XYZ file of C-alpha atoms in Angstrom:
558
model
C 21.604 -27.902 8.569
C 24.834 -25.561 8.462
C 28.017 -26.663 6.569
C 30.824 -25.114 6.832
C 32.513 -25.393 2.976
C 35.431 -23.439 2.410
C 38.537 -24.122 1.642
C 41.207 -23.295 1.720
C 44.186 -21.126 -0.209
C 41.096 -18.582 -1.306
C 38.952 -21.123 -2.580
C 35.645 -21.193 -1.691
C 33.266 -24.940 -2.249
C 29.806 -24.651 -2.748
C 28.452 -28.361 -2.789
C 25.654 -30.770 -1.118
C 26.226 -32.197 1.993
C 23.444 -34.986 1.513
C 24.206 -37.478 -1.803
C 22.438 -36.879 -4.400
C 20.370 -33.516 -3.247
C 19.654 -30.046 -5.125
C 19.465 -26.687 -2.987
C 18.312 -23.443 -4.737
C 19.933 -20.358 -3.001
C 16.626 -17.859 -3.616
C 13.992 -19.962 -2.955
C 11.361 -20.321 0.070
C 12.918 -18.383 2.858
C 16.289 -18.006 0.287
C 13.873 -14.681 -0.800
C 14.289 -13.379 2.829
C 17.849 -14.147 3.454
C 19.850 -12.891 0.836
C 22.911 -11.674 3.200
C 25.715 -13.958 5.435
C 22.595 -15.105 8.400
C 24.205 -14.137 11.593
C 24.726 -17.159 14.199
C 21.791 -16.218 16.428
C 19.064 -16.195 14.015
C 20.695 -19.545 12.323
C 20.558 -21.836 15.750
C 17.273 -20.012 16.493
C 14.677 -18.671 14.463
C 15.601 -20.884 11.024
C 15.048 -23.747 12.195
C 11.836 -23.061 13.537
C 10.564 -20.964 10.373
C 11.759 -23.921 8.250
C 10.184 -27.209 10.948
C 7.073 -24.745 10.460
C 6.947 -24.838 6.485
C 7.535 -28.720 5.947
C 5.324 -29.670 9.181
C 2.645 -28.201 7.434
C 1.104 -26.004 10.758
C 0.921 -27.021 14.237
C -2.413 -25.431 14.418
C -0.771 -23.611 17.018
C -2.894 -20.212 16.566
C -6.103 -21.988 16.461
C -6.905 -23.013 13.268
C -5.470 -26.355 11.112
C -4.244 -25.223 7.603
C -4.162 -28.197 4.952
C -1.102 -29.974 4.192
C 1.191 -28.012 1.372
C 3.564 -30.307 -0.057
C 7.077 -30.942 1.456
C 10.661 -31.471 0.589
C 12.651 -33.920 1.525
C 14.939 -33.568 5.018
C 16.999 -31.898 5.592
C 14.837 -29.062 4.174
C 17.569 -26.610 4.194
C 21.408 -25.957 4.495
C 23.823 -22.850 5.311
C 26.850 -23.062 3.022
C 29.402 -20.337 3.934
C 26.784 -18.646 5.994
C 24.577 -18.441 3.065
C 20.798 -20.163 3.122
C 19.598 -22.436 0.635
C 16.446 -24.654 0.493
C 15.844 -27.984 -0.335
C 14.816 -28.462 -4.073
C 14.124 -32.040 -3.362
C 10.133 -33.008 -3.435
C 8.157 -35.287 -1.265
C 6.811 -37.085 -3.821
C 3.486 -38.324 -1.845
C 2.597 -34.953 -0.372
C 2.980 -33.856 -4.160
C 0.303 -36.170 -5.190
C -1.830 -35.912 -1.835
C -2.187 -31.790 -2.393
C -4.724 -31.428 -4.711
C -7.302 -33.393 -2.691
C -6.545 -31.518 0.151
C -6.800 -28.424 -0.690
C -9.930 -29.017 -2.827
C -11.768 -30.774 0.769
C -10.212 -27.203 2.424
C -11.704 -25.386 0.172
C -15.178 -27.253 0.047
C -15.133 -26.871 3.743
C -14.875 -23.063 3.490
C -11.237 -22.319 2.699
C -8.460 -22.018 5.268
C -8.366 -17.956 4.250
C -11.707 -17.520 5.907
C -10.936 -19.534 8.907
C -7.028 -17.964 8.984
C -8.585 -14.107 8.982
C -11.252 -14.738 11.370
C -9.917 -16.672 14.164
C -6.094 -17.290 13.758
C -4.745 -13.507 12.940
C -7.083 -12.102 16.005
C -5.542 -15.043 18.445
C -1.895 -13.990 16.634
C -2.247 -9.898 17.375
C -3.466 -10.458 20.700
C -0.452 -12.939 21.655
C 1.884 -10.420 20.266
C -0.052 -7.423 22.543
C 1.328 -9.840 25.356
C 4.884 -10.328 24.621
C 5.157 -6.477 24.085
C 4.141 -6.523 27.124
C 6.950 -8.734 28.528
C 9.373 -6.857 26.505
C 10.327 -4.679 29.071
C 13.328 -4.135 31.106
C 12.554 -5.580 34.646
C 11.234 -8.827 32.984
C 13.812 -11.825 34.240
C 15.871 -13.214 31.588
C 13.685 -16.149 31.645
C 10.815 -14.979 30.793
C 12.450 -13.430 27.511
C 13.483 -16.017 26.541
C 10.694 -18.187 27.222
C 8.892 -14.981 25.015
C 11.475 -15.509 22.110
C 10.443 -19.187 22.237
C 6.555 -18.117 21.759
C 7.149 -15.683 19.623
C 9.076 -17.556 16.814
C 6.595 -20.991 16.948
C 3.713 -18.048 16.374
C 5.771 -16.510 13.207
C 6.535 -20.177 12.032
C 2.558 -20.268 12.066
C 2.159 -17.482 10.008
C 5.435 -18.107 7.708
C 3.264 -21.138 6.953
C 0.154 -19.228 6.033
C 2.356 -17.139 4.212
C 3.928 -20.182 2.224
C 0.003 -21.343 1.356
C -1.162 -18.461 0.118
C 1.833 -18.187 -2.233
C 2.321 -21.717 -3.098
C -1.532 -21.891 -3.706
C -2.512 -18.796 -5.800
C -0.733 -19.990 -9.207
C -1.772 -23.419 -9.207
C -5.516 -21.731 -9.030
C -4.554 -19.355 -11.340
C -2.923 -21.710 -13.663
C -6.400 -23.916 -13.339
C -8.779 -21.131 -14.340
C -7.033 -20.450 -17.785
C -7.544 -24.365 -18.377
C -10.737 -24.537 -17.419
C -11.849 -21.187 -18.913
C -8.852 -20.755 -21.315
C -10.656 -19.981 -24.945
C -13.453 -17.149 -23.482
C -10.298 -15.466 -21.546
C -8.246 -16.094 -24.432
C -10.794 -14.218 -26.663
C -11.219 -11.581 -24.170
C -8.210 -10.805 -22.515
C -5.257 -11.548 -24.846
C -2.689 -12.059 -22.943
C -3.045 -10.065 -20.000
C -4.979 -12.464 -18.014
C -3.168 -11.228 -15.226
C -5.747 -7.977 -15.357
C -8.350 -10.268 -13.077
C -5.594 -9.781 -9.856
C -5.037 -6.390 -9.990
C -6.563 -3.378 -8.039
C -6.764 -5.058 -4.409
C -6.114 -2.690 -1.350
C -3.548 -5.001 0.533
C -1.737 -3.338 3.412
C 1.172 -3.026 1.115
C -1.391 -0.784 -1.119
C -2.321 1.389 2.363
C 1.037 1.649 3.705
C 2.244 3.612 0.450
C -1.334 5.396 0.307
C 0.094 6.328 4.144
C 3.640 7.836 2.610
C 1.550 9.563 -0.158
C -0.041 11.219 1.986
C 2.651 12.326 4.033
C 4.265 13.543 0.795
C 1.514 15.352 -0.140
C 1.556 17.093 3.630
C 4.914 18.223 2.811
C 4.814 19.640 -0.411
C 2.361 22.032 0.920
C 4.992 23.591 3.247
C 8.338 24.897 1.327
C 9.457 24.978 4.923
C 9.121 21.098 5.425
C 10.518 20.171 1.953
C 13.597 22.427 2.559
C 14.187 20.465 5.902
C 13.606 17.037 4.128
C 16.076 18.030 1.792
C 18.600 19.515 3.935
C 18.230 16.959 6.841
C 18.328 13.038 7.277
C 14.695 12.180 8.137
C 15.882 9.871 11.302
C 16.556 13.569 12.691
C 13.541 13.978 12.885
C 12.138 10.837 13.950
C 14.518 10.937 16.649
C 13.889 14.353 18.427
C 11.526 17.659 18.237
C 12.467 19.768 15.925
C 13.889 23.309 17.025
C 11.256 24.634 14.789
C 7.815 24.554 15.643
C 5.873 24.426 12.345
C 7.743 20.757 11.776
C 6.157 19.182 14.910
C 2.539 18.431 13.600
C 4.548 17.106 10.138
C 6.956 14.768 12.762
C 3.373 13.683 14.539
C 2.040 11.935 11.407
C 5.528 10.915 10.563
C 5.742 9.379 13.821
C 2.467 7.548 13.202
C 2.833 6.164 9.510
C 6.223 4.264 11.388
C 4.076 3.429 14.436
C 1.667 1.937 11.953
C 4.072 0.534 9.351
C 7.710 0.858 10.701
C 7.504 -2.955 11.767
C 8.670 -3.669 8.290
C 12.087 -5.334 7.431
C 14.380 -5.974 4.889
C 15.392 -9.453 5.941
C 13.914 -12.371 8.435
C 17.221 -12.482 9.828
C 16.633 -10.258 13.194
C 20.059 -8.897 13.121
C 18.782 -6.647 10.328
C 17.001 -3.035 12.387
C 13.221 -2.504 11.205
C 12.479 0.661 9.488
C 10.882 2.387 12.415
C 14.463 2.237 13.682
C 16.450 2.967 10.648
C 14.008 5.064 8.605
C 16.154 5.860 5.642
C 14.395 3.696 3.566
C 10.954 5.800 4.444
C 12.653 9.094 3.076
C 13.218 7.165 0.265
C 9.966 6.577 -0.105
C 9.174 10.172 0.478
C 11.557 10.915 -2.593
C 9.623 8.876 -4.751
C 6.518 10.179 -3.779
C 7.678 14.003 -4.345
C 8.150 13.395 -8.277
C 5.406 15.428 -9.968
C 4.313 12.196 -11.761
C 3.879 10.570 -9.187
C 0.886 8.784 -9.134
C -1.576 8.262 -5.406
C -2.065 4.810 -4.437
C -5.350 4.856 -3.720
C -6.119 5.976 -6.858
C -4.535 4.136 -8.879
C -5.828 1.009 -7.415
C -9.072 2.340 -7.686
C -8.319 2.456 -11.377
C -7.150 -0.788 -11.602
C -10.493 -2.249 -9.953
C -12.523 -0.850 -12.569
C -10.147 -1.958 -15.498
C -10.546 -6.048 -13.572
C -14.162 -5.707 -13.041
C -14.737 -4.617 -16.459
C -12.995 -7.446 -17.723
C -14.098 -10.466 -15.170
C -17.883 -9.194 -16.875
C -16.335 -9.358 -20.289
C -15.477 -12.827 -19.620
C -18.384 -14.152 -17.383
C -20.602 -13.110 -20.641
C -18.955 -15.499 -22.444
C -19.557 -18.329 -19.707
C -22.942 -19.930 -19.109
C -24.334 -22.848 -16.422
C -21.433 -24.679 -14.854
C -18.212 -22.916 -16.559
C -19.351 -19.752 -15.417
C -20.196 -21.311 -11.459
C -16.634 -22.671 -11.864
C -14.775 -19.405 -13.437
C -16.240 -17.464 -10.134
C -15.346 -19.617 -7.687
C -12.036 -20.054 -8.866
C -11.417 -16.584 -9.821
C -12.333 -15.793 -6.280
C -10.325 -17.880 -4.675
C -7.119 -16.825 -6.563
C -7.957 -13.372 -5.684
C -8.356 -14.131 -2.031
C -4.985 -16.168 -1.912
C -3.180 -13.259 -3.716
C -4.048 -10.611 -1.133
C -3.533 -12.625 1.631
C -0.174 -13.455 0.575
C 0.733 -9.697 0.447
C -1.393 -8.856 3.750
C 0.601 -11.748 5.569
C 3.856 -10.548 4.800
C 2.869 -7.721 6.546
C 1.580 -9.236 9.768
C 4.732 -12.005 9.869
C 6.573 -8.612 10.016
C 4.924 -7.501 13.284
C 7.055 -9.809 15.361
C 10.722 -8.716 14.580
C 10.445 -5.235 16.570
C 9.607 -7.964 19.663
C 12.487 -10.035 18.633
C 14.735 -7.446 18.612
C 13.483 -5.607 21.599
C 13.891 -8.584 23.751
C 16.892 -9.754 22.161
C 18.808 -6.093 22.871
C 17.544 -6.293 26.536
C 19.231 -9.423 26.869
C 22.235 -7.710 24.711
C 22.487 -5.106 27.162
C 22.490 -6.889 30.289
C 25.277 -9.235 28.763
C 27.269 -5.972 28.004
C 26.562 -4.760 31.551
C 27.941 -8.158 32.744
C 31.324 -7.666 30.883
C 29.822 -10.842 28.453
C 29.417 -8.833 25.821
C 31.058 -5.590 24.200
C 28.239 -3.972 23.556
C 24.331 -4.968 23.318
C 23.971 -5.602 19.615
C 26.847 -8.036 20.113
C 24.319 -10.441 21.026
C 23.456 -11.251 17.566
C 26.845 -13.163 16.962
C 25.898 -15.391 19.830
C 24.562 -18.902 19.108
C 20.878 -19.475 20.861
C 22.775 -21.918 23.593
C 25.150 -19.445 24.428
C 22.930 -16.748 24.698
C 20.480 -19.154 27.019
C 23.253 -20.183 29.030
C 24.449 -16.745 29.931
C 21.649 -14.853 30.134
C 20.588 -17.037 32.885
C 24.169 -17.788 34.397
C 25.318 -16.104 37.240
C 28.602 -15.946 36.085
C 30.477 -16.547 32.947
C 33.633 -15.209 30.907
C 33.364 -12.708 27.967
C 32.488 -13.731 24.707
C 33.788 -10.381 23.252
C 36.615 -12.140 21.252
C 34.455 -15.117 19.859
C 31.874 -12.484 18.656
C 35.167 -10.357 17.120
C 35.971 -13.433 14.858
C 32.279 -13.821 14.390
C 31.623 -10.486 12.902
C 35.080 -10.784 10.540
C 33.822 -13.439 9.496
C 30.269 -12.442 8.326
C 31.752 -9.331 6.761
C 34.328 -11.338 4.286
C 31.188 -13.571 3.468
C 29.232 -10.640 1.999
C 31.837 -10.404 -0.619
C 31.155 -14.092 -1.786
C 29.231 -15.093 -4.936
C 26.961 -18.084 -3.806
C 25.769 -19.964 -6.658
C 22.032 -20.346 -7.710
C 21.757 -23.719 -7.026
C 23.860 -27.069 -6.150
C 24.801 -28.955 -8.396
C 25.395 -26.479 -10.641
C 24.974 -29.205 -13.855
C 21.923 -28.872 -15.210
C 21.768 -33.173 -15.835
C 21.267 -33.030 -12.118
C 18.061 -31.835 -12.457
C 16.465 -33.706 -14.824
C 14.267 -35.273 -12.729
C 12.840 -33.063 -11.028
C 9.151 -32.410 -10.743
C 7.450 -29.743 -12.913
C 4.608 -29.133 -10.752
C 3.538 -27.194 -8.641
C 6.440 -25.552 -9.406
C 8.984 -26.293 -12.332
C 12.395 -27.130 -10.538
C 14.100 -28.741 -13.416
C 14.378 -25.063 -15.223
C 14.615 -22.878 -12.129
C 17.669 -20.695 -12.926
C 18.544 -23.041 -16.568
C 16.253 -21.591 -19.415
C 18.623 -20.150 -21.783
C 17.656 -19.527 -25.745
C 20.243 -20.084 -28.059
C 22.165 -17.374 -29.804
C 20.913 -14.442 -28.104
C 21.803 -13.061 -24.900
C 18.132 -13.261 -23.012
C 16.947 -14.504 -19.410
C 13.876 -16.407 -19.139
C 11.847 -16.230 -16.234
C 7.602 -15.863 -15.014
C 5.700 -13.179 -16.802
C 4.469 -11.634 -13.639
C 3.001 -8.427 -15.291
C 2.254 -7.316 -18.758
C 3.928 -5.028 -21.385
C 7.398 -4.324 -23.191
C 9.805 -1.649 -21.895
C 13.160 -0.732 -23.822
C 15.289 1.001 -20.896
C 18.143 1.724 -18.088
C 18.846 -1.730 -15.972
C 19.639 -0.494 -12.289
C 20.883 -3.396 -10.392
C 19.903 -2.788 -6.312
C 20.869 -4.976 -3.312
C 20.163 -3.216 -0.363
C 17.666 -0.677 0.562
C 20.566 1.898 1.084
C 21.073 2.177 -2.904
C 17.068 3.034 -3.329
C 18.428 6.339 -4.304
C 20.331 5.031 -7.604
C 17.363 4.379 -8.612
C 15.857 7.292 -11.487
C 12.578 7.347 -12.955
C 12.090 5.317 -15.967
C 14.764 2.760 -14.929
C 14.538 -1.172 -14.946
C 14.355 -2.086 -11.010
C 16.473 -5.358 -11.295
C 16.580 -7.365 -7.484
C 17.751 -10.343 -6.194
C 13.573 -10.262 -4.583
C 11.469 -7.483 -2.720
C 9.681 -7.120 -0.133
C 7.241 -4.815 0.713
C 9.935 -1.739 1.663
C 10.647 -1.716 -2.182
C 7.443 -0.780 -2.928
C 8.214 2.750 -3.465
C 10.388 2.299 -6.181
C 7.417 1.252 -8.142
C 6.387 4.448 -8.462
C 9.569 5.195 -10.576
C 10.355 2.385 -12.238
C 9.602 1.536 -16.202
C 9.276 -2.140 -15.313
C 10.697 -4.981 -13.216
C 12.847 -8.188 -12.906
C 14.132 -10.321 -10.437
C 15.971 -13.308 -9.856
C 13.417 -14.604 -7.151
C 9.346 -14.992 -7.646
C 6.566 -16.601 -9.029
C 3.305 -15.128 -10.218
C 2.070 -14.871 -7.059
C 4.527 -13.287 -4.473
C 5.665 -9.987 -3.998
C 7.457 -8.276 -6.690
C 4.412 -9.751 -9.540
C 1.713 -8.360 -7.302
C 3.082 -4.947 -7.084
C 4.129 -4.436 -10.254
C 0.252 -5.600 -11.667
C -0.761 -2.773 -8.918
C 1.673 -0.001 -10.937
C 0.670 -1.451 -13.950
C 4.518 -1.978 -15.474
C 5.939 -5.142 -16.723
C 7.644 -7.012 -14.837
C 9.527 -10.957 -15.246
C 10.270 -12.884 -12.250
C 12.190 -15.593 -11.030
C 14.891 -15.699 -13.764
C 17.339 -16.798 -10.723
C 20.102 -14.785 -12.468
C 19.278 -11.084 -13.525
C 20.984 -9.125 -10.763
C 24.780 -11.291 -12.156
C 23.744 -11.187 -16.269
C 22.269 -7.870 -16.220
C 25.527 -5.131 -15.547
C 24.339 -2.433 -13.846
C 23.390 0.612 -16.206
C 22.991 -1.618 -19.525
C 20.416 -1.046 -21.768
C 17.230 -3.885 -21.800
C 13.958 -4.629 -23.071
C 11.525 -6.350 -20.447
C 8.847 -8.200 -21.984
C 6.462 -8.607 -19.514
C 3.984 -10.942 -21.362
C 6.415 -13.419 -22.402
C 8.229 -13.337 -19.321
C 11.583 -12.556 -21.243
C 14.485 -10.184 -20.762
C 16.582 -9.085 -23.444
C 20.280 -7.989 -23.195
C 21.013 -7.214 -26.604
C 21.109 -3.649 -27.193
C 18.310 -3.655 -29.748
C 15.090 -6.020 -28.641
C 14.637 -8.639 -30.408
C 12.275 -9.638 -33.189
C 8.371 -10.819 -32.109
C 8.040 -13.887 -32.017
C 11.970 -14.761 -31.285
């Protein structure tokens, strides 16, 4: 649902649309989409990815996921070009979700069934559209491919959304059901019992390592990395020949992990195409304390096997048949939240691959400027004139379109509508607490409030980041402070002294990655990157989920 809500005289108006509805700006997709959408991907893909979520899976890839709970329709709005999501629940698939997934689960688990039969039915579909993806395919058939292709990521957005939506409930069940042993054993930190999975996140930075370590054995390559932007050499040969077998694996980490995006919005290139992010990466990787992946996961293992025995010791008959099966489940949901991230990704090269053919052709036809132009088309445009025989130029209507998404980057869109917090009084608290999303405040001290996502207490440097161009601001020891991240920001793990970020919950991204360094990190405070000024000095407290602005932490126990 898109509303166009500004005013005029320089006055911009954020407000609902629908009576009576709440909309959270980073939420759901709102992690993905933190930019002005462009009009193609918000008449195409959105709507899809967001039908997908509340229809619960059309079973489309083989395999019938149980029901998640829904909000209420419209699910989702663009104000000013910016996304937000419903916050509004449907009460009855609230209350019908626990015995769902508990007859899932008794039935084998929808992980099992998604890994074996849905992802190999999903990779081999998108074999086949690469396939189409070519130049001399008619303009039908790529867009009849764009129409497959985004029903099959709506499929696994939806996975995606389950594993997510379904690992903190399970998580938040153990400790209820188990709470005094793990109490006794593990403090605080029962977070320890997630930590040290290999996820593909985990082997695509064990990939960069690697390459790292490659380098730093040649003075000759780390005096060209240096010298050099690394989409030089991703782009051509280099002149010198003791570079080439350092571009081959180079070449091959991107053919393996270059997929990967910064945004769901399509407009956005992947990084095989705009690598700077990877020599970021590289960067991190070169610091002398910079820790291998592999290793360190292999650390963390131990350090969560030692401590699920701890705890199973203290279990006996039924508590300790319930702790494993639990535990294990919550494990399972965690990594395949992080590994499908990483397989949703694997469609937007297509997308964009398709959708520049069709760019180009437009261009060719005098429709279009030039190819990427196409992304400031609206999805009946672009179907009408890619099939069309004839047709005037757009060029002008794209112009304005492009102005216009420009000037909106420099807006501030609220954290949620309404912005009074008696307007969310009654909403639910589970499975997810939307009355004090972006509201928990403590009186008389300047501190944000959000999920204790990963253990520990860091005093230090806030760096506030948008985009994956200011990686580089970014020194060791510093505060990594995000609207959200995905799995390009991994890196900056590896230099970071601990994490927050307005977006998240215990179970997505920015917690799991963080456990994986082993840093603190607070999530979903819905405000950090505007409270926190870029450069000031705060304490993270991990464990309590708290971040303090005052120059001095405050007191235990505050």
């Amino acid at each position: 649902m898109s509303a166009n809500l500004e005013a005029g005289a320089g006055e911009t108006i954020w407000k609902s649309p629908v009576p009576g509805a709440r909309w959270l700006r980073t939420w759901r997709l709102g992690e993905w989409l933190r930019d002005p959408l462009s009009p193609l991907f918000e008449t195409s893909l959105l709507p899809i990815l967001a039908n997908g979520r509340e229809s619960g899976g059309s079973g489309r890839l083989g395999v019938r996921m149980p029901r998640a709970w829904r909000v209420e329709r419209p699910s989702y709005m663009v104000a000013n070009g910016y996304f937000f999501a419903r916050a509004d629940p449907d009460r009855l698939s609230v209350l019908l979700l626990p015995p769902r997934f508990l007859f899932s689960e008794l039935s084998g688990g929808w992980v099992d069934r998604w890994e074996r039969r849905a992802l190999p039915a999903y990779l081999g579909r998108l074999d086949a559209y690469r396939a189409r993806a070519a130049a001399a395919t008619p303009a039908r058939a790529l867009l009849s491919t764009l129409d497959e292709l985004a029903l099959d990521v709506a499929e696994v957005w939806y996975v995606l959304s389950l594993a997510s939506g379904g690992a903190a409930p399970l998580m938040q069940f153990l400790r209820g059901a188990c709470g005094r042993p793990m109490g006794d054993v593990l403090g605080d930190d029962h977070l320890v019992l997630y930590r040290g999975f290999r996820t593909k996140a985990v082997e695509a930075q064990q990939s960069a390592f690697r390459l790292v370590r490659e380098a730093l054995a040649s003075p000759k390559i780390v005096a060209w990395l240096e010298e050099n932007p690394i989409d030089v050499l991703v782009g051509g040969a280099p002149d010198d020949a003791a570079l080439a077998p350092f571009r081959g694996r180079l070449l091959d980490h991107l053919e393996a992990y270059g997929h990967e995006t910064g945004s769901l919005d399509f407009i956005e290139p992947t990084f095989a195409e705009s690598p700077g992010p990877l020599a970021i990466a590289l960067r991190c990787y070169m610091s002398p304390s910079a820790a291998d992946p592999g290793e360190s996961v292999e650390r963390l293992a131990r350090e969560r096997e030692e401590a699920t025995a701890k705890v199973r010791a203290r279990l006996t008959g039924p508590r300790r048949a319930l702790f494993d099966a639990l535990l294990a489940r919550a494990q399972r949901y965690a990594v395949a939240r992080e590994d499908a991230v990483f397989f949703l990704q694997m469609g937007w090269p297509v997308f964009r691959r398709v959708l520049l053919e069709l760019g180009r052709r437009l261009a060719a036809d005098d429709v279009l400027d030039a190819p990427d132009d196409v992304f400031f088309l609206t999805a009946g445009e672009l179907r009408d004139r890619a099939t069309a025989t004839s047709g005037g130029s757009l060029a002008a209507a794209v112009a304005e379109r492009r102005e216009l998404r420009e000037a909106r980057r420099s807006l501030a869109p609220p954290v949620r509508i309404p912005a009074e917090a008696a307007a969310w009084e009654r909403s639910m608290r589970w499975p997810i607490n939307l009355r004090e999303i972006g509201a928990k405040t403590e009186r008389h001290r300047s501190v944000l409030v959000g999920t204790a996502a990963s253990p520990g207490r860091v005093r230090a440097t806030a760096r506030v980041l948008g985009f994956p161009s200011e990686f580089r601001r970014l020194r060791a020891g510093e505060v990594l402070v995000a609207v959200a991240t995905t799995p390009s920001w991994t890196p900056l793990f590896s230099r970071a002294a601990a994490v927050v970020t307005d977006v998240g919950a215990i179970s997505l991204h920015s917690s799991i990655v963080a456990r994986e360094y082993g840093i603190p990190a607070v999530v979903g405070t819905q405000q950090a990157t505007r409270a926190i000024r870029d450069g000031q000095v705060v304490t993270v407290d991990g464990t309590a989920g708290k971040v303090y602005l005052d120059e001095e932490p405050a007191p235990p126990g505050a």
